[in-house]
Short mmCIF file of C-alpha atoms in Angstrom, two decimals:
data_model
loop_
_atom_site.label_atom_id
_atom_site.label_comp_id
_atom_site.label_asym_id
_atom_site.label_seq_id
_atom_site.Cartn_x
_atom_site.Cartn_y
_atom_site.Cartn_z
CA UNK A 11 -114.91 -20.71 -12.68
CA UNK A 12 -111.99 -19.58 -10.54
CA UNK A 13 -109.05 -18.41 -12.64
CA UNK A 14 -105.55 -19.09 -11.35
CA UNK A 15 -102.04 -18.88 -12.79
CA UNK A 16 -101.17 -21.92 -14.92
CA UNK A 17 -99.02 -24.55 -13.24
CA UNK A 18 -95.36 -23.68 -13.44
CA UNK A 19 -95.80 -19.90 -13.73
CA UNK A 20 -96.46 -17.30 -11.06
CA UNK A 21 -97.00 -13.64 -10.33
CA UNK A 22 -94.16 -11.58 -8.89
CA UNK A 23 -95.81 -9.15 -6.52
CA UNK A 24 -94.58 -6.07 -4.74
CA UNK A 25 -92.55 -5.76 -2.59
CA UNK A 26 -90.68 -8.82 -4.00
CA UNK A 27 -90.65 -7.14 -7.40
CA UNK A 28 -88.52 -4.38 -5.85
CA UNK A 29 -85.76 -6.93 -5.31
CA UNK A 30 -86.09 -8.05 -8.94
CA UNK A 31 -85.78 -4.44 -10.10
CA UNK A 32 -82.70 -3.96 -7.93
CA UNK A 33 -81.02 -7.09 -9.29
CA UNK A 34 -81.81 -6.18 -12.90
CA UNK A 35 -80.69 -2.58 -12.46
CA UNK A 36 -77.44 -3.77 -10.88
CA UNK A 37 -76.84 -5.99 -13.92
CA UNK A 38 -77.38 -3.03 -16.23
CA UNK A 39 -74.94 -0.87 -14.27
CA UNK A 40 -72.21 -3.49 -13.94
CA UNK A 41 -72.46 -4.70 -17.55
CA UNK A 42 -72.47 -1.13 -18.90
CA UNK A 43 -69.26 -0.43 -16.96
CA UNK A 44 -67.63 -3.22 -19.01
CA UNK A 45 -68.88 -1.79 -22.32
CA UNK A 46 -71.95 -4.01 -22.87
CA UNK A 47 -75.15 -2.77 -24.48
CA UNK A 48 -78.64 -4.16 -23.95
CA UNK A 49 -80.32 -6.17 -26.72
CA UNK A 50 -84.08 -6.78 -26.50
CA UNK A 51 -85.03 -9.98 -28.25
CA UNK A 52 -88.33 -11.42 -29.53
CA UNK A 53 -90.19 -13.78 -27.20
CA UNK A 54 -90.57 -16.33 -30.02
CA UNK A 55 -88.40 -17.41 -32.95
CA UNK A 56 -88.52 -19.99 -35.72
CA UNK A 57 -88.37 -23.45 -34.15
CA UNK A 58 -85.55 -24.44 -36.47
CA UNK A 59 -83.28 -21.82 -34.88
CA UNK A 60 -83.44 -23.61 -31.53
CA UNK A 61 -83.41 -27.08 -33.07
CA UNK A 62 -80.15 -26.26 -34.84
CA UNK A 63 -78.49 -24.39 -31.98
CA UNK A 64 -79.64 -26.22 -28.86
CA UNK A 65 -79.72 -29.59 -30.63
CA UNK A 66 -82.53 -31.56 -32.24
CA UNK A 67 -81.99 -34.56 -29.96
CA UNK A 68 -81.98 -32.62 -26.69
CA UNK A 69 -84.79 -32.78 -24.14
CA UNK A 70 -85.31 -29.04 -24.57
CA UNK A 71 -86.24 -29.37 -28.25
CA UNK A 72 -87.90 -32.78 -28.06
CA UNK A 73 -89.97 -32.32 -24.90
CA UNK A 74 -89.82 -28.86 -23.35
CA UNK A 75 -90.35 -26.17 -26.00
CA UNK A 76 -93.70 -24.46 -26.46
CA UNK A 77 -94.16 -24.73 -30.25
CA UNK A 78 -97.06 -23.75 -32.49
CA UNK A 79 -97.85 -23.18 -36.15
CA UNK A 80 -98.03 -19.49 -37.02
CA UNK A 81 -100.96 -19.80 -39.44
CA UNK A 82 -103.09 -17.03 -41.00
CA UNK A 83 -106.22 -16.39 -38.95
CA UNK A 84 -108.36 -15.98 -42.10
CA UNK A 85 -108.13 -19.57 -43.32
CA UNK A 86 -111.24 -21.75 -42.73
CA UNK A 87 -110.97 -25.10 -40.97
CA UNK A 88 -110.80 -28.19 -43.29
CA UNK A 89 -113.06 -30.32 -41.09
CA UNK A 90 -116.27 -30.77 -43.01
CA UNK A 91 -117.54 -31.17 -46.53
CA UNK A 92 -118.97 -27.65 -46.67
CA UNK A 93 -115.58 -26.12 -45.82
CA UNK A 94 -113.29 -28.25 -47.98
CA UNK A 95 -113.97 -26.45 -51.25
CA UNK A 96 -113.56 -23.04 -49.63
CA UNK A 97 -110.42 -24.26 -47.89
CA UNK A 98 -108.85 -25.42 -51.19
CA UNK A 99 -109.53 -22.03 -52.78
CA UNK A 100 -108.17 -20.23 -49.70
CA UNK A 101 -104.90 -22.15 -49.45
CA UNK A 102 -104.34 -21.85 -53.23
CA UNK A 103 -104.61 -18.08 -52.88
CA UNK A 104 -102.51 -18.01 -49.68
CA UNK A 105 -99.78 -20.08 -51.34
CA UNK A 106 -99.58 -17.77 -54.34
CA UNK A 107 -99.44 -14.63 -52.16
CA UNK A 108 -96.93 -16.13 -49.74
CA UNK A 109 -99.27 -16.02 -46.72
CA UNK A 110 -98.40 -19.66 -46.13
CA UNK A 111 -94.90 -21.11 -46.70
CA UNK A 112 -94.18 -21.10 -50.44
CA UNK A 113 -92.09 -24.26 -50.39
CA UNK A 114 -91.84 -27.24 -52.72
CA UNK A 115 -93.17 -29.45 -49.95
CA UNK A 116 -96.29 -27.29 -49.64
CA UNK A 117 -96.79 -27.15 -53.40
CA UNK A 118 -96.86 -30.96 -53.53
CA UNK A 119 -99.11 -31.15 -50.47
CA UNK A 120 -101.65 -28.79 -52.03
CA UNK A 121 -101.49 -30.70 -55.30
CA UNK A 122 -102.19 -34.00 -53.49
CA UNK A 123 -105.05 -32.42 -51.54
CA UNK A 124 -106.56 -31.02 -54.76
CA UNK A 125 -106.43 -34.50 -56.29
CA UNK A 126 -108.08 -36.14 -53.27
CA UNK A 127 -110.72 -33.44 -53.08
CA UNK A 128 -111.48 -33.95 -56.79
CA UNK A 129 -112.04 -37.68 -56.20
CA UNK A 130 -114.28 -36.92 -53.24
CA UNK A 131 -116.28 -34.31 -55.20
CA UNK A 132 -116.78 -36.77 -58.09
CA UNK A 133 -118.01 -39.47 -55.70
CA UNK A 134 -120.41 -37.04 -54.02
CA UNK A 135 -122.06 -36.38 -57.40
CA UNK A 136 -123.06 -40.05 -57.57
CA UNK A 137 -125.12 -39.95 -54.41
CA UNK A 138 -128.89 -40.07 -54.91
CA UNK A 139 -131.07 -37.34 -53.44
CA UNK A 140 -132.49 -38.08 -50.01
CA UNK A 141 -129.91 -40.78 -49.19
CA UNK A 142 -129.84 -42.30 -45.69
CA UNK A 143 -126.75 -42.63 -43.46
CA UNK A 144 -126.82 -46.42 -43.50
CA UNK A 145 -126.78 -46.92 -47.26
CA UNK A 146 -123.89 -49.13 -48.54
CA UNK A 147 -122.95 -46.69 -51.31
CA UNK A 148 -121.86 -44.17 -48.66
CA UNK A 149 -118.79 -46.27 -47.81
CA UNK A 150 -116.67 -44.88 -50.68
CA UNK A 151 -118.07 -41.37 -50.09
CA UNK A 152 -116.95 -41.20 -46.48
CA UNK A 153 -113.62 -42.92 -47.20
CA UNK A 154 -112.79 -40.25 -49.78
CA UNK A 155 -114.05 -37.48 -47.48
CA UNK A 156 -111.79 -38.50 -44.61
CA UNK A 157 -108.87 -39.02 -46.99
CA UNK A 158 -109.33 -35.50 -48.41
CA UNK A 159 -109.47 -34.02 -44.88
CA UNK A 160 -106.35 -35.98 -43.92
CA UNK A 161 -104.34 -34.62 -46.85
CA UNK A 162 -105.74 -31.13 -46.30
CA UNK A 163 -104.13 -31.12 -42.87
CA UNK A 164 -100.79 -32.02 -44.43
CA UNK A 165 -100.51 -28.50 -45.85
CA UNK A 166 -98.22 -26.36 -43.68
CA UNK A 167 -100.14 -23.19 -42.94
CA UNK A 168 -97.28 -21.29 -41.38
CA UNK A 169 -93.79 -21.48 -39.97
CA UNK A 170 -93.40 -23.39 -36.73
CA UNK A 171 -92.36 -20.97 -34.03
CA UNK A 172 -91.37 -21.57 -30.42
CA UNK A 173 -91.28 -19.50 -27.27
CA UNK A 174 -87.59 -19.07 -26.59
CA UNK A 175 -86.14 -21.67 -24.20
CA UNK A 176 -82.87 -19.71 -24.03
CA UNK A 177 -81.45 -16.54 -25.58
CA UNK A 178 -77.98 -17.28 -26.98
CA UNK A 179 -79.42 -18.57 -30.27
CA UNK A 180 -81.52 -15.41 -30.61
CA UNK A 181 -78.50 -13.19 -29.96
CA UNK A 182 -76.53 -15.03 -32.64
CA UNK A 183 -79.44 -14.76 -35.07
CA UNK A 184 -79.60 -11.00 -34.45
CA UNK A 185 -75.81 -10.75 -34.85
CA UNK A 186 -76.06 -12.37 -38.29
CA UNK A 187 -79.26 -10.63 -39.42
CA UNK A 188 -78.01 -7.11 -38.64
CA UNK A 189 -74.47 -7.60 -39.94
CA UNK A 190 -72.97 -6.93 -36.52
CA UNK A 191 -69.74 -8.63 -37.60
CA UNK A 192 -68.94 -5.34 -39.35
CA UNK A 193 -69.02 -3.43 -36.05
CA UNK A 194 -65.63 -2.32 -34.70
CA UNK A 195 -64.07 -4.52 -32.04
CA UNK A 196 -65.95 -7.19 -30.12
CA UNK A 197 -69.73 -6.97 -29.96
CA UNK A 198 -70.75 -7.03 -26.28
CA UNK A 199 -74.44 -7.59 -25.59
CA UNK A 200 -76.58 -8.37 -22.57
CA UNK A 201 -80.25 -9.33 -22.22
CA UNK A 202 -82.83 -9.56 -19.45
CA UNK A 203 -86.16 -11.34 -19.82
CA UNK A 204 -88.36 -14.44 -19.64
CA UNK A 205 -87.65 -17.85 -21.17
CA UNK A 206 -90.03 -20.81 -21.49
CA UNK A 207 -89.62 -24.56 -21.00
CA UNK A 208 -92.27 -27.12 -20.18
CA UNK A 209 -90.39 -28.97 -17.47
CA UNK A 210 -91.43 -30.22 -14.05
CA UNK A 211 -91.76 -27.21 -11.73
CA UNK A 212 -89.62 -27.37 -8.59
CA UNK A 213 -87.92 -25.04 -6.14
CA UNK A 214 -86.51 -22.11 -8.10
CA UNK A 215 -87.51 -23.60 -11.47
CA UNK A 216 -90.57 -22.54 -13.43
CA UNK A 217 -92.04 -23.00 -16.91
CA UNK A 218 -91.79 -19.26 -17.42
CA UNK A 219 -88.45 -18.41 -15.91
CA UNK A 220 -86.16 -15.42 -16.19
CA UNK A 221 -82.55 -15.00 -17.24
CA UNK A 222 -79.93 -12.29 -17.20
CA UNK A 223 -77.24 -13.07 -19.74
CA UNK A 224 -74.40 -11.60 -21.75
CA UNK A 225 -72.51 -12.56 -24.90
CA UNK A 226 -69.25 -11.44 -26.53
CA UNK A 227 -69.02 -12.04 -30.29
CA UNK A 228 -66.08 -11.21 -32.51
CA UNK A 229 -62.93 -12.47 -34.18
CA UNK A 230 -60.76 -13.09 -31.11
CA UNK A 231 -60.69 -15.98 -28.66
CA UNK A 232 -58.03 -14.42 -26.43
CA UNK A 233 -58.07 -15.93 -22.93
CA UNK A 234 -58.33 -12.41 -21.49
CA UNK A 235 -61.82 -12.15 -23.00
CA UNK A 236 -62.93 -15.27 -21.14
CA UNK A 237 -61.40 -14.00 -17.91
CA UNK A 238 -62.99 -10.56 -18.21
CA UNK A 239 -66.43 -12.09 -18.83
CA UNK A 240 -66.06 -14.14 -15.64
CA UNK A 241 -64.64 -11.13 -13.75
CA UNK A 242 -67.71 -9.08 -14.75
CA UNK A 243 -69.99 -11.88 -13.62
CA UNK A 244 -68.34 -12.13 -10.20
CA UNK A 245 -68.46 -8.33 -9.84
CA UNK A 246 -72.21 -8.49 -10.47
CA UNK A 247 -72.74 -11.16 -7.81
CA UNK A 248 -70.73 -9.13 -5.32
CA UNK A 249 -72.81 -6.01 -6.04
CA UNK A 250 -76.11 -7.81 -5.48
CA UNK A 251 -74.90 -9.27 -2.18
CA UNK A 252 -73.70 -12.76 -3.14
CA UNK A 253 -69.96 -12.23 -3.04
CA UNK A 254 -67.55 -15.15 -3.23
CA UNK A 255 -66.65 -17.11 -0.15
CA UNK A 256 -63.51 -16.53 1.89
CA UNK A 257 -60.36 -17.13 -0.14
CA UNK A 258 -58.98 -19.33 2.60
CA UNK A 259 -61.85 -21.74 1.97
CA UNK A 260 -61.13 -22.12 -1.74
CA UNK A 261 -58.16 -23.46 -3.63
CA UNK A 262 -57.79 -23.85 -7.38
CA UNK A 263 -57.44 -27.50 -8.33
CA UNK A 264 -54.69 -28.72 -10.61
CA UNK A 265 -55.54 -31.13 -13.41
CA UNK A 266 -53.76 -34.01 -11.78
CA UNK A 267 -54.63 -37.60 -12.49
CA UNK A 268 -55.82 -38.12 -8.93
CA UNK A 269 -58.03 -35.04 -8.61
CA UNK A 270 -61.79 -35.40 -8.55
CA UNK A 271 -64.91 -33.48 -7.69
CA UNK A 272 -64.65 -34.80 -4.15
CA UNK A 273 -61.47 -32.68 -3.81
CA UNK A 274 -63.47 -29.50 -4.37
CA UNK A 275 -64.03 -27.54 -1.20
CA UNK A 276 -66.79 -24.98 -1.80
CA UNK A 277 -67.13 -22.05 0.57
CA UNK A 278 -69.64 -22.09 3.38
CA UNK A 279 -71.24 -18.86 2.12
CA UNK A 280 -71.36 -16.78 -1.02
CA UNK A 281 -71.02 -17.96 -4.61
CA UNK A 282 -68.49 -20.46 -5.94
CA UNK A 283 -66.97 -20.36 -9.42
CA UNK A 284 -66.07 -23.63 -11.17
CA UNK A 285 -64.15 -23.70 -14.44
CA UNK A 286 -62.98 -26.28 -16.96
CA UNK A 287 -61.75 -26.65 -20.53
CA UNK A 288 -63.56 -29.02 -22.89
CA UNK A 289 -61.07 -28.81 -25.73
CA UNK A 290 -61.71 -28.10 -29.40
CA UNK A 291 -62.76 -29.95 -32.56
CA UNK A 292 -59.24 -31.37 -32.80
CA UNK A 293 -58.81 -32.92 -29.35
CA UNK A 294 -62.35 -33.23 -28.07
CA UNK A 295 -63.57 -36.00 -30.44
CA UNK A 296 -60.55 -38.12 -29.47
CA UNK A 297 -61.37 -37.67 -25.81
CA UNK A 298 -65.04 -38.51 -26.41
CA UNK A 299 -64.02 -41.83 -27.97
CA UNK A 300 -61.77 -42.63 -24.99
CA UNK A 301 -64.64 -41.71 -22.68
CA UNK A 302 -67.10 -43.88 -24.62
CA UNK A 303 -64.73 -46.86 -24.51
CA UNK A 304 -64.29 -46.45 -20.74
CA UNK A 305 -68.06 -46.22 -20.25
CA UNK A 306 -68.71 -49.34 -22.33
CA UNK A 307 -66.51 -51.29 -19.93
CA UNK A 308 -68.92 -50.33 -17.11
CA UNK A 309 -72.15 -50.24 -19.15
CA UNK A 310 -73.97 -52.65 -16.83
CA UNK A 311 -73.27 -50.41 -13.84
CA UNK A 312 -75.09 -47.47 -15.46
CA UNK A 313 -78.79 -46.66 -15.46
CA UNK A 314 -80.93 -46.47 -18.61
CA UNK A 315 -80.41 -42.74 -19.33
CA UNK A 316 -76.64 -42.99 -19.04
CA UNK A 317 -76.56 -46.17 -21.14
CA UNK A 318 -78.39 -44.30 -23.90
CA UNK A 319 -76.01 -41.35 -23.65
CA UNK A 320 -72.96 -43.59 -24.03
CA UNK A 321 -73.86 -43.81 -27.72
CA UNK A 322 -75.54 -40.43 -28.31
CA UNK A 323 -73.49 -38.06 -26.14
CA UNK A 324 -71.02 -39.59 -23.63
CA UNK A 325 -70.13 -36.20 -22.15
CA UNK A 326 -73.61 -35.93 -20.64
CA UNK A 327 -72.88 -38.97 -18.46
CA UNK A 328 -70.49 -36.75 -16.51
CA UNK A 329 -73.52 -34.62 -15.51
CA UNK A 330 -75.17 -37.56 -13.76
CA UNK A 331 -76.13 -36.95 -10.14
CA UNK A 332 -77.26 -40.54 -9.48
CA UNK A 333 -75.42 -41.86 -6.39
CA UNK A 334 -75.05 -45.35 -7.90
CA UNK A 335 -73.09 -43.97 -10.88
CA UNK A 336 -70.58 -41.78 -9.03
CA UNK A 337 -68.04 -44.53 -8.43
CA UNK A 338 -67.93 -45.29 -12.17
CA UNK A 339 -67.65 -41.62 -13.13
CA UNK A 340 -64.74 -41.02 -10.74
CA UNK A 341 -62.70 -43.62 -12.67
CA UNK A 342 -63.29 -42.06 -16.10
CA UNK A 343 -60.55 -40.24 -18.02
CA UNK A 344 -60.44 -36.46 -17.47
CA UNK A 345 -60.67 -34.17 -20.47
CA UNK A 346 -57.98 -31.82 -19.14
CA UNK A 347 -55.52 -34.71 -19.43
CA UNK A 348 -56.32 -35.05 -23.16
CA UNK A 349 -56.23 -31.44 -24.39
CA UNK A 350 -54.19 -30.57 -27.46
CA UNK A 351 -51.26 -28.21 -27.00
CA UNK A 352 -53.25 -25.15 -28.15
CA UNK A 353 -56.16 -25.86 -25.81
CA UNK A 354 -53.83 -26.60 -22.91
CA UNK A 355 -52.08 -23.27 -23.45
CA UNK A 356 -55.41 -21.44 -23.76
CA UNK A 357 -56.71 -22.96 -20.53
CA UNK A 358 -53.52 -22.15 -18.64
CA UNK A 359 -53.71 -18.54 -19.80
CA UNK A 360 -57.39 -18.26 -18.78
CA UNK A 361 -56.44 -19.32 -15.25
CA UNK A 362 -53.51 -16.90 -15.25
CA UNK A 363 -55.81 -14.08 -16.36
CA UNK A 364 -58.34 -14.93 -13.64
CA UNK A 365 -55.61 -14.83 -11.01
CA UNK A 366 -54.43 -11.49 -12.44
CA UNK A 367 -57.94 -10.14 -11.79
CA UNK A 368 -58.17 -11.62 -8.31
CA UNK A 369 -60.96 -14.02 -9.30
CA UNK A 370 -61.01 -17.12 -7.10
CA UNK A 371 -62.02 -20.37 -8.80
CA UNK A 372 -62.17 -24.14 -8.50
CA UNK A 373 -61.47 -26.52 -11.37
CA UNK A 374 -64.10 -29.19 -12.03
CA UNK A 375 -63.21 -31.71 -14.74
CA UNK A 376 -66.84 -32.90 -14.91
CA UNK A 377 -68.09 -29.48 -16.01
CA UNK A 378 -68.92 -30.00 -19.71
CA UNK A 379 -71.24 -28.86 -22.47
CA UNK A 380 -72.75 -31.54 -24.67
CA UNK A 381 -73.13 -29.72 -27.99
CA UNK A 382 -70.45 -29.74 -30.67
CA UNK A 383 -70.03 -25.98 -31.08
CA UNK A 384 -69.06 -25.50 -27.42
CA UNK A 385 -65.31 -25.50 -26.90
CA UNK A 386 -62.54 -24.69 -24.49
CA UNK A 387 -63.62 -22.52 -21.52
CA UNK A 388 -66.72 -23.56 -19.63
CA UNK A 389 -67.79 -22.32 -16.20
CA UNK A 390 -70.56 -22.56 -13.63
CA UNK A 391 -71.45 -20.62 -10.49
CA UNK A 392 -73.28 -22.08 -7.51
CA UNK A 393 -75.01 -20.18 -4.73
CA UNK A 394 -76.15 -21.11 -1.22
CA UNK A 395 -79.75 -21.73 -0.23
CA UNK A 396 -80.77 -23.71 -3.33
CA UNK A 397 -80.31 -27.29 -2.15
CA UNK A 398 -78.58 -29.94 -4.21
CA UNK A 399 -79.36 -28.28 -7.55
CA UNK A 400 -77.49 -25.12 -6.58
CA UNK A 401 -76.24 -23.81 -9.94
CA UNK A 402 -77.31 -20.22 -10.48
CA UNK A 403 -75.30 -19.43 -13.62
CA UNK A 404 -73.61 -21.30 -16.45
CA UNK A 405 -71.58 -20.24 -19.43
CA UNK A 406 -68.85 -21.07 -21.88
CA UNK A 407 -67.18 -20.51 -25.22
CA UNK A 408 -69.13 -21.41 -28.38
CA UNK A 409 -66.89 -20.45 -31.30
CA UNK A 410 -68.84 -22.49 -33.88
CA UNK A 411 -72.42 -21.40 -33.24
CA UNK A 412 -72.70 -18.29 -35.45
CA UNK A 413 -71.23 -20.21 -38.38
CA UNK A 414 -73.61 -23.12 -37.71
CA UNK A 415 -76.54 -20.70 -38.02
CA UNK A 416 -75.35 -19.40 -41.40
CA UNK A 417 -73.17 -16.50 -40.30
CA UNK A 418 -69.48 -15.73 -40.83
CA UNK A 419 -66.80 -17.51 -38.77
CA UNK A 420 -67.12 -15.91 -35.34
CA UNK A 421 -65.76 -16.51 -31.85
CA UNK A 422 -68.21 -16.29 -28.98
CA UNK A 423 -68.49 -16.66 -25.22
CA UNK A 424 -71.35 -15.93 -22.87
CA UNK A 425 -73.35 -16.88 -19.81
CA UNK A 426 -76.90 -16.96 -18.48
CA UNK A 427 -77.93 -16.30 -14.87
CA UNK A 428 -81.11 -17.95 -13.60
CA UNK A 429 -82.77 -14.88 -12.08
CA UNK A 430 -85.44 -16.88 -10.23
CA UNK A 431 -82.77 -18.92 -8.47
CA UNK A 432 -80.61 -15.87 -7.81
CA UNK A 433 -83.55 -14.11 -6.12
CA UNK A 434 -84.28 -17.22 -4.07
CA UNK A 435 -80.66 -17.35 -2.90
CA UNK A 436 -80.74 -13.64 -1.98
CA UNK A 437 -83.93 -14.19 0.02
CA UNK A 438 -82.35 -17.12 1.85
CA UNK A 439 -79.34 -14.92 2.61
CA UNK A 440 -81.63 -12.23 4.06
CA UNK A 441 -83.23 -14.83 6.30
CA UNK A 442 -79.78 -15.84 7.57
CA UNK A 443 -78.90 -12.22 8.32
CA UNK A 444 -82.12 -11.91 10.31
CA UNK A 445 -81.10 -14.91 12.39
CA UNK A 446 -83.64 -17.22 10.82
CA UNK A 447 -86.48 -15.32 12.47
CA UNK A 448 -88.17 -14.18 9.24
CA UNK A 449 -91.73 -15.26 8.74
CA UNK A 450 -92.51 -17.34 5.65
CA UNK A 451 -94.24 -14.37 4.05
CA UNK A 452 -91.27 -12.10 4.73
CA UNK A 453 -88.89 -14.65 3.30
CA UNK A 454 -90.98 -14.79 0.16
CA UNK A 455 -91.60 -11.12 -0.44
CA UNK A 456 -88.35 -9.55 0.67
CA UNK A 457 -88.00 -6.17 2.38
CA UNK A 458 -91.06 -3.98 3.10
CA UNK A 459 -92.03 -1.55 0.38
CA UNK A 460 -89.99 1.65 0.88
CA UNK A 461 -92.32 4.60 1.56
CA UNK A 462 -90.79 7.87 2.67
CA UNK A 463 -93.82 10.00 3.53
CA UNK A 464 -97.50 9.35 4.21
CA UNK A 465 -99.52 12.59 3.96
CA UNK A 466 -102.28 12.55 6.60
CA UNK A 467 -104.60 15.37 5.59
CA UNK A 468 -107.81 16.36 7.40
CA UNK A 469 -110.48 18.75 6.16
CA UNK A 470 -111.42 19.64 2.59
CA UNK A 471 -109.17 22.70 2.67
CA UNK A 472 -106.13 20.54 3.42
CA UNK A 473 -106.38 18.32 0.34
CA UNK A 474 -105.01 20.88 -2.20
CA UNK A 475 -102.03 21.51 0.07
CA UNK A 476 -101.49 17.75 0.46
CA UNK A 477 -101.53 17.22 -3.30
CA UNK A 478 -99.15 20.15 -3.84
CA UNK A 479 -96.57 19.08 -1.26
CA UNK A 480 -96.75 15.47 -2.48
CA UNK A 481 -95.91 16.62 -6.01
CA UNK A 482 -92.94 18.62 -4.68
CA UNK A 483 -91.60 15.72 -2.63
CA UNK A 484 -92.03 13.22 -5.46
CA UNK A 485 -90.21 15.58 -7.79
CA UNK A 486 -87.31 15.52 -5.34
CA UNK A 487 -87.19 11.73 -5.50
CA UNK A 488 -89.18 10.75 -2.40
CA UNK A 489 -91.91 8.12 -2.40
CA UNK A 490 -95.16 9.61 -1.11
CA UNK A 491 -98.63 8.24 -0.41
CA UNK A 492 -101.64 10.59 -0.31
CA UNK A 493 -105.05 9.12 0.68
CA UNK A 494 -107.70 9.77 -1.95
CA UNK A 495 -110.32 10.37 0.73
CA UNK A 496 -110.24 12.14 4.08
CA UNK A 497 -109.41 9.84 6.98
CA UNK A 498 -109.49 10.26 10.73
CA UNK A 499 -106.11 11.01 12.26
CA UNK A 500 -105.70 7.72 14.14
CA UNK A 501 -106.67 5.66 11.08
CA UNK A 502 -104.25 7.63 8.89
CA UNK A 503 -101.32 7.04 11.24
CA UNK A 504 -102.22 3.36 11.52
CA UNK A 505 -102.26 2.96 7.74
CA UNK A 506 -98.96 4.85 7.43
CA UNK A 507 -97.39 2.43 9.89
CA UNK A 508 -98.75 -0.64 8.07
CA UNK A 509 -97.37 0.68 4.78
CA UNK A 510 -93.92 0.96 6.34
CA UNK A 511 -93.69 4.76 5.95
CA UNK A 512 -90.74 6.53 7.56
CA UNK A 513 -92.70 9.70 8.23
CA UNK A 514 -96.29 10.88 8.52
CA UNK A 515 -96.80 14.46 7.30
CA UNK A 516 -99.81 15.91 9.12
CA UNK A 517 -101.84 18.66 7.39
CA UNK A 518 -104.96 20.07 9.07
CA UNK A 519 -106.59 23.46 9.66
CA UNK A 520 -104.02 24.53 12.29
CA UNK A 521 -101.10 23.62 10.04
CA UNK A 522 -102.59 25.58 7.15
CA UNK A 523 -103.08 28.69 9.35
CA UNK A 524 -99.53 28.57 10.72
CA UNK A 525 -97.93 27.70 7.35
CA UNK A 526 -96.04 24.79 8.92
CA UNK A 527 -96.56 21.04 8.58
CA UNK A 528 -96.13 18.50 11.38
CA UNK A 529 -93.68 15.74 10.46
CA UNK A 530 -93.88 12.64 12.65
CA UNK A 531 -91.11 10.05 12.58
CA UNK A 532 -92.97 6.77 12.91
CA UNK A 533 -90.06 4.72 14.25
CA UNK A 534 -90.02 6.60 17.57
CA UNK A 535 -92.92 9.08 17.40
CA UNK A 536 -90.67 12.15 17.37
CA UNK A 537 -92.44 15.13 15.80
CA UNK A 538 -91.33 18.57 14.49
CA UNK A 539 -92.97 21.36 12.49
CA UNK A 540 -91.50 22.63 9.20
CA UNK A 541 -92.34 25.11 6.49
CA UNK A 542 -92.56 23.65 3.00
CA UNK A 543 -89.04 24.81 2.12
CA UNK A 544 -87.56 23.61 5.43
CA UNK A 545 -89.42 20.29 5.15
CA UNK A 546 -87.76 19.40 1.87
CA UNK A 547 -84.31 20.32 3.19
CA UNK A 548 -84.88 18.28 6.36
CA UNK A 549 -85.95 15.17 4.44
CA UNK A 550 -82.95 15.43 2.11
CA UNK A 551 -80.54 15.73 5.03
CA UNK A 552 -82.07 12.76 6.85
CA UNK A 553 -81.81 10.26 3.95
#
């Protein structure tokens, strides 16, 4: 059997992993400069946490989450007569000790199973010795057996847990669990790690994917908080090499009745920031009803998914990318025209604060979030090189989520960057800088692995010196490769070149006698001799 990675997941190999490390380290540095601290979250949580936060009726919860029952490994399987009695004893004990959920539902399920097992056990006592499979009296026996097994499986053996499909719910759970609402000021947190969704793999999208995200939780919803979060995000993109496009190519759009997404003029390079306001619990429901009424007038022009969403969640129709539906969507009422006075003022101040910080943006009235706890500011960032589905980051304000999960009234705003898609965009940008001449492998793996020095040692006496100088150079921060076995000179230099080393340090009998090492610059073949002390100084000055 040939083992391979499961469909939808993949290995991230060096040297590509070096780019990942650079991106993640840049996030840590930029976020720390804004006062954020890293939170490391569990890979899995109770399924109910995501069902309540993401939404029970969403595709993520209904179709995409990896969910399993976290049952004790010691319980026997209730699949045969010989195991049923042991299984009843085991789950009775596990229920009393709390190894399985000690709920009223489980108590009733165990009681029903005990009753069915008792009926089955009584029927089994009636069977004559040496009975044959085809005997008529076995009909009731097997009926009761299968019924007992059926009800045995109705006992919940553990909590249902899911691999996290996103991290905001986990951050809010941690905020509540650890009483972080008592911390001074706003709680600023960031996270880096894998998420899991069983969706169709495509370019830049995987079943195990990675996110870099940040959240601000506290008692204030000041527009300056929203603007600073977005400012930090744009600073991060600039640091990793995906700065915004030229300002002359972007103009902020006013919420005029005639504006539409076709008015948006994204830049030809770099990232583009789109913003919107989706109102609050006062004005948003009124807008949703106006939107639903407008959609009903055109219901026959919509496809099946959008027709379903007209009743369940009309805002999601605005996300439609189907060409046949765009003409209908362009005629729909815009939410920015139906904001209450407080939301209108908040949105205006967010834009003012962004301009104060020099953050360039476009307004997109179709940029929404479908869940009830989202409100007011919402934003999205797109990046080049990703095709039609070019969003690399999304975020927004979610003032009701912590309270929904059982915590105190809390204001919140955050974002999540799709790291896989960000890396893909960076790789595409590198290809452009190289004039499109990069090989497919180079485009996939990124820059060659940085290696400062390859130590080419020859002769048994040279190995201790090679090990010693390598330790010194590594301690000074240089990357060094030392062959484990002696190699011929030509083969050593060839390997050093293939590994992308900047220098080959040559150590042989002559070098040991003279107390100087030959340092060969592989880019042009230039060679000099240095003592150990001079060698270190030379390498430091040449970096």
